[in-house]
Coordinates of C-alpha atoms in Angstrom, one line a residue:
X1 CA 88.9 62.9 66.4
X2 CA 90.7 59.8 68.2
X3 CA 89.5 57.7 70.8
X4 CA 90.4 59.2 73.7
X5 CA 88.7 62.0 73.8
X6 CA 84.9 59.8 73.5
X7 CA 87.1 57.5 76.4
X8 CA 87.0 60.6 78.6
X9 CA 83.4 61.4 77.6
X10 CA 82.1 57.9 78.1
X11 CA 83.4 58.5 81.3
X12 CA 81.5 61.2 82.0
X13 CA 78.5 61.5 80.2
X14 CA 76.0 59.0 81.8
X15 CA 78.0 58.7 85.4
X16 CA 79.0 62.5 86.5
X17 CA 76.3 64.3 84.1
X18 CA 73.3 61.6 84.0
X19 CA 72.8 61.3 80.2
X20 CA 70.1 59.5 78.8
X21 CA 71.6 59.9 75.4
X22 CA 75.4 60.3 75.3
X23 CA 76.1 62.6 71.7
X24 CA 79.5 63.7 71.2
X25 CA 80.1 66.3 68.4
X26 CA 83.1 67.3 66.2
X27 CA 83.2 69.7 63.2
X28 CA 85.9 67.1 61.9
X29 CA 85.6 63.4 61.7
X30 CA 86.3 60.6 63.8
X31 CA 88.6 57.9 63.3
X32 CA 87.1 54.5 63.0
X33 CA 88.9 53.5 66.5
X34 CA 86.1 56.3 68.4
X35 CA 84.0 55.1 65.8
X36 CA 84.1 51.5 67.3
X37 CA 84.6 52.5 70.7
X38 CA 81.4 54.9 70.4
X39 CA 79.7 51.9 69.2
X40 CA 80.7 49.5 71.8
X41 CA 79.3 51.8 74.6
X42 CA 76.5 53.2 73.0
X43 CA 78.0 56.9 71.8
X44 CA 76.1 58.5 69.1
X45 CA 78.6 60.4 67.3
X46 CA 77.7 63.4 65.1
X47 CA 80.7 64.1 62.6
X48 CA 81.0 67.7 60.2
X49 CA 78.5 65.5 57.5
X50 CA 76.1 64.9 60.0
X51 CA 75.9 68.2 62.0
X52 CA 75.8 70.3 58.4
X53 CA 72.4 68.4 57.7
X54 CA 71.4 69.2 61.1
X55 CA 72.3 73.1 61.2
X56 CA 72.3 73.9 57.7
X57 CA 69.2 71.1 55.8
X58 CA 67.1 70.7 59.7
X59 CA 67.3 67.4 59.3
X60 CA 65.7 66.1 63.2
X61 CA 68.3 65.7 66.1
X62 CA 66.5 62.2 66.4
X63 CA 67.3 61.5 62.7
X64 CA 70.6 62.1 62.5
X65 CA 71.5 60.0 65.5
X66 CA 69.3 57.2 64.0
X67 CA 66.7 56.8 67.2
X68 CA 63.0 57.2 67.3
X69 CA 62.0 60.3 68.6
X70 CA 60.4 60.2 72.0
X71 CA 56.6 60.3 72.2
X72 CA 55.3 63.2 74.4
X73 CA 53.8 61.8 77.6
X74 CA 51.6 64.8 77.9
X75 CA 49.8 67.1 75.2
X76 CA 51.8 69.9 73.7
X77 CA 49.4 71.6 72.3
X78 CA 47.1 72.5 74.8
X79 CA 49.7 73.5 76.8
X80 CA 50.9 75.7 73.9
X81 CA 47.6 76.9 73.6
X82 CA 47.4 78.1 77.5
X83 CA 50.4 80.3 77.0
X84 CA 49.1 82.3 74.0

């Protein structure tokens, strides 16, 4: 995938849809000009390689963007444990 397609999405993403993490995903790869413009601006792409080890190995959505996952700001499993 080119550049202008992660132009479009930068231009989107945060502004129109209020992103906190801007992820654009291809089943192909992307050529190292979106690569470097994804950079730049802070666009975590996820290429074929990556989203096989997410669907196919469950690698973490947080590790194959390469960010630490967020820490839960209230406890999970006593909620879980009120709707059982």
């Amino acid at each position: 995938m080119g550049s202008e397609p992660v132009q479009r999405f930068n231009g989107t993403a945060r502004q129109e849809h209020n992103a906190d993490i801007a992820v654009m995903i291809t089943n192909a790869t992307f050529s190292e000009p979106a690569r470097a413009f994804a950079s730049k601006h802070e666009i975590h792409l996820i290429d074929a390689e990556r989203l096989q080890k997410w669907a196919t190995w469950g690698d973490s959505f947080y590790e194959i963007i390469d960010i630490p996952a967020p820490i839960p700001t209230s406890p999970t499993a006593s909620s879980a444990g009120a709707l059982s």
